[in-house]
Amino acid sequence: MFIVLSLLNPDPMYKQVTDQVKDAIAGGILKPGDKLPSIRELSLELKISIITTKRAYSDLENEGYIITRPGLGSFVADINKEKLREEKLAEISVTLLKIIKTTEKFNITRDDIFTLVKEIEEKTNESHR
Amino acid sequence: MFIVLSLLNPDPMYKQVTDQVKDAIAGGILKPGDKLPSIRELSLELKISIITTKRAYSDLENEGYIITRPGLGSFVADINKEKLREEKLAEISVTLLKIIKTTEKFNITRDDIFTLVKEIEEKTNESHR
Amino acid sequence: MFIVLSLLNPDPMYKQVTDQVKDAIAGGILKPGDKLPSIRELSLELKISIITTKRAYSDLENEGYIITRPGLGSFVADINKEKLREEKLAEISVTLLKIIKTTEKFNITRDDIFTLVKEIEEKTNESHR
Amino acid sequence: MFIVLSLLNPDPMYKQVTDQVKDAIAGGILKPGDKLPSIRELSLELKISIITTKRAYSDLENEGYIITRPGLGSFVADINKEKLREEKLAEISVTLLKIIKTTEKFNITRDDIFTLVKEIEEKTNESHR
DNA sequence: GTGGTCTAGACCACA
DNA sequence: GTGGTCTAGACCACC
């Protein structure tokens, strides 16, 4: 699998797993119907407890990303990608709202932000070369 | 004091305190040299344990926002506001970078983001009326 | 563990713990990635409260010596030993400056200091025999 | 008086007072028989509580540095300067011992220390010019 | 099992 | 009065 866990990441293990699976689905790396590795396989590969993997998979199932068929394994669900996109937009909206509140308190202007975004884009482009 | 705790806020209480004190300092409501309420006073006012208040104050001291002296109380430290602003910009930068990465995966365009920001601003203005 | 607490030492217990852990890291007894005893284990061993042990570990984490993850435990961080050494040199520098100022006021000569150092070294060597 | 108190100094107020009085005596600024300011005067001048000044003076008296005659005031005692000097040497000895222990743990050599001392002396000379 | 937060309550040093 | 340390004990999330 493509999943990478980090001790330095403050997110708990199970969340690192679900987030990366969600991203893979959103990005088309995992497509509806694809089979996910079994809980035991993934636990071994990531060197984490079976309980943790279980937690990640059941979260994903509860949120509708995957479907687990006992005895068969787990499969990517038939997800409305448009819905995924809108969920992400809602998340981003919350984050942006926080940023806007912060800027007001700290005398940060719109131009500061634009400069920041440009810098980020330049760095990103460089690292892609 | 101006501090308001909320059970709905997922942040622990001590963090709600530190965040609001930091904001007050950043916003000029608290100025260098100002005396903060004593740990006991604030505990009574916020109806939280002395220990929790102390935890908040210790954190603020460790991060350089306040100076606290036994027998005297706690005082806003002599902080470089410009430095505070730059730290916040760096934080925002990290967040924006994450957002940009997300947008790429989810086919979210720049225009989507602009629309989002406009919506937020309109809502904010409404609530100010 | 190698930690020894002393009632005679005027330092608070949590500081005795952090200091000894820092020394162990500096001296290579604890290496990056090593697992520290759990808070509960160490509390039992040292016969001190869980809270006091936790205080020590939190301090160590805030200062970058260890990384602690809920459910997993605490681990020695990936520390730049050279940086540690320079920090210590800076500390020593401050102390030496104070000593030099004192010697000036009290008519203490360089030779007095050299004699002192020699005495210390002889005593240290004796106790090593 | 020549006494300067600082909030940033981690030493408690009363100790900042006693230390500076002791230094003044050692340095000859205060000579045996000299009258010290009254407790009330000094409190006003340093903007500290009378209790704190009292504590400082009684400490100084207990350690033999000053003599307080009720109704007359406090006077610098007839101190054996040689004894003072030896006390300071003992203090320095303890500090040096700690430094030496530290150097061993952090791979700091004698030469590092010599370089340090030279740097300090050069800086001190510069600032005297 | 692990750590993270919050609680109530005691004792000490400092002002 | 102030803050600093240490205690016992509860409840929660994570592994």
XYZ file of C-alpha atoms (C1' of nucleotides) in Angstrom:
546
model
C 0.000 0.000 0.000
C 0.837 3.666 -0.342
C 0.263 4.492 3.302
C 3.013 6.098 5.355
C 2.715 6.569 9.106
C 4.748 9.035 11.130
C 5.366 9.289 14.856
C 5.938 12.983 14.389
C 2.467 13.539 12.965
C 0.290 14.557 15.895
C -2.723 12.792 14.380
C -3.437 9.409 15.919
C -2.460 6.359 13.877
C -5.962 5.391 12.876
C -6.608 8.884 11.526
C -3.416 8.882 9.504
C -4.694 5.698 7.889
C -8.238 6.909 7.148
C -7.017 10.252 5.817
C -4.636 8.620 3.394
C -7.236 6.131 2.186
C -9.717 8.956 1.636
C -7.142 10.913 -0.330
C -6.391 7.869 -2.466
C -10.078 7.460 -3.240
C -10.485 11.140 -4.023
C -7.428 11.113 -6.229
C -8.515 8.030 -8.139
C -5.713 5.828 -6.893
C -8.386 3.650 -5.312
C -11.488 3.153 -7.448
C -14.956 1.901 -6.486
C -14.859 -1.885 -6.211
C -11.119 -2.074 -5.556
C -10.183 -4.490 -2.821
C -8.327 -3.115 0.171
C -5.684 -5.176 1.938
C -7.067 -7.263 4.795
C -6.879 -5.856 8.280
C -4.182 -8.370 9.198
C -2.118 -7.665 6.100
C -2.229 -3.920 6.609
C -1.376 -4.262 10.314
C 1.718 -6.265 9.446
C 2.790 -3.882 6.712
C 2.360 -0.739 8.804
C 3.637 -2.415 11.949
C 0.641 -1.274 13.931
C -1.839 -3.120 16.078
C -4.764 -4.967 14.482
C -7.052 -2.965 16.743
C -5.814 0.264 15.227
C -6.365 -0.965 11.667
C -9.802 -2.200 12.615
C -10.656 1.189 14.010
C -9.533 2.851 10.769
C -11.567 0.486 8.582
C -14.716 0.781 10.669
C -14.439 4.555 10.599
C -14.113 4.431 6.827
C -17.104 2.130 6.635
C -19.223 4.339 8.897
C -18.425 7.313 6.723
C -19.379 5.391 3.594
C -15.970 5.174 1.973
C -15.642 1.400 2.050
C -17.825 -1.659 2.409
C -16.668 -4.650 4.412
C -18.075 -8.059 3.489
C -17.309 -10.609 6.200
C -15.200 -13.392 4.768
C -14.500 -11.505 1.567
C -12.674 -8.382 2.627
C -13.099 -4.641 2.287
C -13.873 -2.815 -0.924
C -13.991 0.799 -1.991
C -17.627 1.884 -2.025
C -19.425 3.409 -4.955
C -18.935 6.955 -3.853
C -20.363 10.089 -5.261
C -17.154 11.952 -5.940
C -19.038 15.193 -6.164
C -20.178 14.691 -2.595
C -16.589 14.059 -1.463
C -15.561 17.259 -3.115
C -18.231 19.221 -1.350
C -17.286 17.765 2.015
C -13.729 18.865 1.449
C -14.924 22.316 0.420
C -16.842 22.579 3.681
C -13.708 21.608 5.645
C -11.627 24.154 3.802
C -14.283 26.747 4.467
C -13.954 26.239 8.203
C -10.175 26.519 8.017
C -10.314 29.663 5.925
C -12.728 31.245 8.354
C -10.256 30.643 11.171
C -7.449 32.137 9.118
C -9.509 35.219 8.337
C -10.290 35.726 12.015
C -6.585 35.423 12.837
C -5.530 37.912 10.196
C -7.883 40.494 11.683
C -6.311 40.161 15.110
C -2.726 40.267 13.906
C -2.935 43.077 11.378
C -2.302 40.733 8.518
C -3.538 42.119 5.232
C -4.921 40.450 2.159
C -1.720 41.302 0.341
C 0.343 39.432 2.935
C -1.736 36.375 2.195
C -1.418 36.735 -1.570
C 2.351 37.025 -1.223
C 2.326 33.926 0.927
C 0.334 31.926 -1.625
C 2.626 33.006 -4.438
C 5.680 31.946 -2.433
C 4.139 28.579 -1.762
C 3.327 28.062 -5.412
C 6.844 28.965 -6.493
C 8.392 26.578 -4.007
C 5.994 23.837 -5.065
C 6.838 24.331 -8.715
C 10.560 24.229 -7.989
C 10.305 20.978 -6.131
C 8.364 19.482 -9.057
C 11.158 20.187 -11.539
C -11.633 39.212 32.306
C -12.692 38.676 28.778
C -12.229 34.899 28.751
C -15.106 32.655 27.782
C -14.933 28.875 28.040
C -17.108 26.611 25.965
C -17.871 22.970 26.487
C -18.630 22.719 22.783
C -15.099 23.714 21.890
C -13.102 20.477 21.503
C -9.971 22.207 22.798
C -9.139 21.481 26.425
C -9.953 24.281 28.841
C -6.383 25.264 29.507
C -5.870 25.757 25.788
C -8.976 27.875 25.487
C -7.492 30.089 28.170
C -4.044 30.377 26.616
C -5.459 31.025 23.159
C -7.667 33.823 24.374
C -4.894 35.431 26.394
C -2.597 35.260 23.366
C -5.276 36.869 21.231
C -5.757 39.620 23.799
C -2.035 40.314 23.767
C -1.903 40.257 19.993
C -4.909 42.538 19.773
C -3.506 45.030 22.247
C -6.156 44.397 24.897
C -3.363 43.225 27.174
C -0.179 45.272 27.005
C 3.331 44.447 28.235
C 3.525 44.942 31.997
C -0.214 44.512 32.538
C -1.069 42.321 35.483
C -3.136 39.261 34.798
C -5.719 38.094 37.315
C -4.218 35.777 39.915
C -4.550 32.073 39.323
C -7.037 31.794 42.168
C -9.157 34.716 40.965
C -9.354 33.412 37.423
C -10.193 29.923 38.680
C -13.133 31.322 40.622
C -14.330 33.440 37.726
C -14.135 30.670 35.158
C -15.333 28.047 37.622
C -12.442 25.753 36.825
C -9.788 24.169 39.027
C -6.798 26.150 40.204
C -4.621 23.524 38.593
C -6.166 24.022 35.191
C -5.646 27.771 35.387
C -2.103 27.199 36.555
C -1.502 24.916 33.612
C -2.630 27.673 31.266
C -0.393 30.264 32.906
C 2.622 27.942 32.937
C 2.180 27.295 29.240
C 1.961 31.000 28.551
C 5.125 31.533 30.551
C 7.001 28.774 28.767
C 6.058 30.278 25.441
C 7.258 33.688 26.556
C 3.941 35.509 26.675
C 3.884 36.220 30.395
C 6.253 36.410 33.341
C 5.046 35.087 36.657
C 6.735 35.683 39.989
C 5.828 33.939 43.237
C 4.186 36.325 45.628
C 3.664 38.947 42.969
C 1.495 37.496 40.263
C 1.655 37.203 36.483
C 2.444 39.985 34.040
C 2.349 40.331 30.288
C 5.898 39.964 29.024
C 7.713 42.425 26.811
C 6.860 40.775 23.557
C 7.963 41.708 20.103
C 4.611 42.081 18.347
C 6.252 41.927 14.969
C 7.673 38.548 15.861
C 4.241 37.335 16.957
C 2.845 38.436 13.614
C 5.529 36.568 11.704
C 4.942 33.421 13.715
C 1.272 33.597 12.852
C 2.099 34.137 9.174
C 4.268 31.027 9.245
C 1.402 29.046 10.787
C -1.010 30.286 8.166
C 1.471 29.409 5.488
C 1.539 25.794 6.608
C -2.255 25.634 6.647
C -2.557 27.176 3.209
C -0.048 24.715 1.840
C -2.207 21.867 3.096
C -5.294 23.398 1.528
C -3.552 23.787 -1.789
C -2.459 20.160 -1.737
C -6.026 19.133 -0.998
C -7.481 21.200 -3.787
C -5.211 19.484 -6.261
C -6.462 16.060 -5.234
C -10.113 17.002 -5.247
C -10.300 19.014 -8.425
C -11.070 22.192 -6.542
C -10.262 25.302 -8.511
C -9.057 28.690 -7.472
C -12.477 30.089 -8.326
C -14.115 27.675 -5.868
C -11.887 29.101 -3.171
C -12.599 32.697 -4.108
C -16.340 32.026 -3.985
C -15.830 30.454 -0.581
C -13.931 33.439 0.790
C -16.599 35.822 -0.515
C -19.342 33.794 1.126
C -17.476 33.831 4.436
C -16.971 37.564 4.258
C -20.619 38.203 3.522
C -21.689 36.066 6.456
C -19.192 37.819 8.722
C -20.441 41.233 7.686
C -24.027 40.211 8.282
C -23.282 39.068 11.794
C -21.569 42.404 12.478
C -24.686 44.370 11.608
C 16.171 2.918 35.172
C 19.170 4.846 36.307
C 17.292 7.640 38.025
C 17.955 8.415 41.665
C 15.935 10.944 43.635
C 17.302 12.676 46.690
C 15.426 14.550 49.354
C 18.625 16.424 50.094
C 18.718 17.862 46.618
C 16.918 21.216 46.753
C 15.656 20.742 43.188
C 12.036 19.615 42.929
C 11.569 15.970 42.059
C 10.346 16.556 38.522
C 13.514 18.534 37.824
C 15.730 15.803 39.232
C 14.055 13.466 36.776
C 14.395 15.725 33.734
C 18.007 16.550 34.537
C 18.979 12.920 34.824
C 17.183 11.964 31.637
C 18.903 14.824 29.804
C 22.259 13.668 31.121
C 21.542 10.123 30.004
C 20.715 11.368 26.520
C 23.802 13.572 26.417
C 25.967 10.717 27.642
C 24.619 8.255 25.107
C 22.960 6.004 27.679
C 19.670 6.829 26.027
C 19.754 6.976 22.241
C 17.238 8.481 19.776
C 14.310 6.128 19.363
C 14.809 4.399 22.712
C 11.608 3.859 24.650
C 11.426 5.425 28.067
C 9.609 3.630 30.877
C 5.912 4.484 30.932
C 4.799 7.219 33.272
C 3.080 4.683 35.504
C 6.086 2.349 35.606
C 8.493 5.135 36.498
C 6.107 6.451 39.162
C 6.063 3.063 40.813
C 9.806 2.648 40.620
C 10.596 6.095 42.009
C 7.725 5.965 44.456
C 6.415 9.337 43.328
C 3.042 10.427 42.033
C 2.028 9.781 38.433
C 1.456 13.497 38.084
C 5.003 14.339 39.085
C 6.415 11.876 36.563
C 4.087 13.245 33.944
C 5.269 16.747 34.702
C 8.848 15.655 34.104
C 7.987 13.967 30.798
C 5.944 16.950 29.587
C 8.844 19.252 30.301
C 11.199 16.968 28.416
C 8.791 16.928 25.492
C 8.409 20.725 25.471
C 12.171 21.083 25.391
C 12.442 18.663 22.500
C 14.216 15.807 24.264
C 11.486 13.215 23.926
C 8.390 12.524 21.872
C 5.415 11.043 23.601
C 2.391 9.546 21.892
C -0.832 8.536 23.618
C -1.214 4.805 23.663
C 2.382 4.209 22.626
C 4.636 5.724 25.244
C 7.579 8.103 25.256
C 10.638 7.912 23.050
C 13.952 9.731 22.914
C 13.731 12.322 20.149
C 16.134 12.678 17.280
C 18.343 15.249 18.882
C 21.274 17.058 17.422
C 23.951 16.243 19.968
C 26.167 18.980 18.673
C 23.414 21.467 19.398
C 23.053 20.098 22.936
C 26.769 20.570 23.436
C 26.637 24.166 22.268
C 23.716 24.942 24.531
C 25.716 23.595 27.462
C 28.735 25.640 26.436
C 26.570 28.758 26.406
C 25.303 27.936 29.904
C 28.821 27.405 31.180
C 29.850 30.647 29.599
C 27.255 32.551 31.609
C 28.350 30.862 34.821
C 32.014 31.559 34.192
C 31.231 35.187 33.507
C 29.565 35.430 36.903
C 32.540 33.800 38.578
C 34.938 36.183 36.919
C 32.898 39.165 38.076
C 32.920 37.781 41.603
C 36.664 37.201 41.639
C 37.209 40.829 40.727
C 35.174 42.020 43.676
C 36.785 39.657 46.175
C 40.420 39.941 45.183
C 40.527 36.358 44.028
C 43.323 35.699 41.579
C 43.612 33.369 38.678
C 46.031 31.271 40.696
C 43.432 30.807 43.430
C 41.117 29.381 40.798
C 43.769 27.089 39.349
C 44.532 25.732 42.803
C 40.836 25.174 43.286
C 40.472 23.236 40.050
C 43.470 21.077 40.874
C 42.044 20.256 44.286
C 38.739 19.290 42.731
C 40.419 17.062 40.209
C 42.473 15.307 42.846
C 39.407 14.631 44.935
C 37.536 13.358 41.894
C 40.347 11.032 40.974
C 40.557 9.680 44.502
C 36.876 8.845 44.536
C 37.283 7.010 41.226
C 39.943 4.697 42.625
C 21.461 53.182 47.260
C 23.130 51.234 44.534
C 20.619 48.399 44.565
C 18.783 47.458 41.392
C 15.949 44.930 41.372
C 14.760 43.072 38.298
C 11.596 41.128 37.636
C 13.497 39.080 35.096
C 16.005 37.873 37.668
C 14.697 34.523 38.910
C 16.064 35.185 42.397
C 13.467 36.370 44.897
C 13.499 40.051 45.756
C 14.966 39.642 49.215
C 17.876 37.665 47.801
C 18.593 40.254 45.161
C 18.884 42.751 48.003
C 21.142 40.670 50.245
C 23.409 39.662 47.354
C 23.972 43.234 46.314
C 24.630 44.396 49.842
C 27.140 41.582 50.325
C 28.898 42.506 47.093
C 29.053 46.142 48.167
C 30.649 45.140 51.438
C 33.111 42.834 49.738
C 33.989 45.487 47.188
C 34.547 48.159 49.824
C 31.603 50.302 48.732
C 30.158 49.692 52.175
C 32.679 49.750 55.013
C 32.380 48.464 58.576
C 30.407 50.972 60.645
C 28.609 52.491 57.628
C 24.925 53.105 58.239
C 22.482 51.382 55.940
C 19.236 53.064 54.898
C 16.342 52.306 57.220
C 14.008 49.514 56.289
C 11.246 51.996 55.481
C 13.522 54.166 53.337
C 14.824 51.263 51.348
C 11.318 49.857 50.848
C 10.168 53.158 49.394
C 13.184 53.517 47.163
C 12.999 49.993 45.762
C 9.195 50.028 45.672
C 8.995 46.744 47.515
C 7.129 45.689 50.618
C 8.545 46.476 54.054
C 8.274 42.783 54.848
C 10.619 41.959 52.001
C 13.216 44.496 53.114
C 12.908 43.241 56.672
C 13.564 39.727 55.465
C 16.674 40.880 53.616
C 18.070 42.763 56.605
C 17.426 39.950 59.048
C 19.121 37.498 56.705
C 22.107 39.807 56.503
C 22.150 40.095 60.255
C 21.913 36.347 60.771
C 24.842 35.836 58.436
C 26.890 38.442 60.317
C 27.084 41.084 57.610
C 25.197 43.784 59.445
C 24.187 44.695 62.988
C 20.816 46.231 63.709
C 20.490 48.415 66.800
C 16.836 49.061 67.622
C 16.080 52.749 67.410
C 19.416 53.542 65.767
C 19.380 51.653 62.510
C 21.501 49.037 60.727
C 25.256 49.188 60.347
C 27.818 47.198 58.418
C 29.454 44.771 60.819
C 33.155 44.480 61.467
C 33.681 41.636 59.090
C 36.767 39.595 58.552
C 37.196 40.181 54.841
C 39.455 37.199 54.574
C 36.598 35.037 55.786
C 34.262 36.523 53.200
C 36.795 35.746 50.547
C 37.063 32.136 51.622
C 33.316 31.725 51.669
C 33.170 32.957 48.108
C 35.987 30.609 47.133
C 33.996 27.726 48.569
C 30.940 28.769 46.557
C 32.994 29.043 43.389
C 34.466 25.654 44.113
C 31.014 24.065 44.129
C 30.102 25.761 40.873
C 33.331 24.697 39.197
C 32.795 21.133 40.308
C 29.406 21.134 38.592
C 30.901 22.564 35.445
C 33.613 19.932 35.393
C 31.047 17.170 35.765
C 29.050 18.650 32.906
C 32.039 18.892 30.611
C 32.721 15.218 31.097
C 29.216 14.282 29.988
C 29.131 16.556 26.974
C 32.579 15.930 25.555
C 33.687 19.423 26.321
C 37.448 19.711 26.563
C 39.672 21.919 28.652
C 40.550 23.844 25.515
C 36.893 24.642 24.883
C 36.792 26.189 28.323
C 39.990 28.160 27.838
C 38.640 29.556 24.573
C 35.466 30.494 26.372
C 37.302 32.324 29.126
C 39.403 34.229 26.616
C 36.292 35.273 24.700
C 34.677 36.500 27.872
C 37.756 38.493 28.838
C 37.965 40.115 25.426
C 34.312 41.115 25.510
C 34.691 42.461 29.034
C 37.704 44.542 28.070
C 35.897 45.946 25.052
C 32.962 47.066 27.119
C 35.338 48.777 29.557
C 36.889 50.912 26.877
C -1.784 -1.363 28.369
C -0.506 3.854 26.985
C -0.759 9.143 27.739
C -4.085 13.622 28.345
C -7.206 16.295 31.054
C -9.475 17.752 35.086
C -10.642 17.496 39.836
C -9.962 18.568 45.119
C -6.887 19.424 48.606
C -2.294 19.879 51.280
C 2.076 22.180 52.276
C 5.782 25.441 51.236
C 8.266 29.936 49.967
C 7.687 34.716 48.687
C 5.602 39.693 49.157
C -2.303 37.686 49.576
C 0.756 35.446 45.603
C 2.673 31.247 42.898
C 5.233 26.294 43.175
C 5.168 21.483 44.281
C 3.207 17.173 45.302
C -0.481 14.168 46.422
C -4.619 10.800 45.197
C -8.030 9.714 42.182
C -11.400 10.120 38.179
C -12.592 9.895 33.228
C -11.332 9.893 28.390
C -9.011 8.656 23.830
C -5.643 5.747 21.723
C -3.081 1.219 20.861
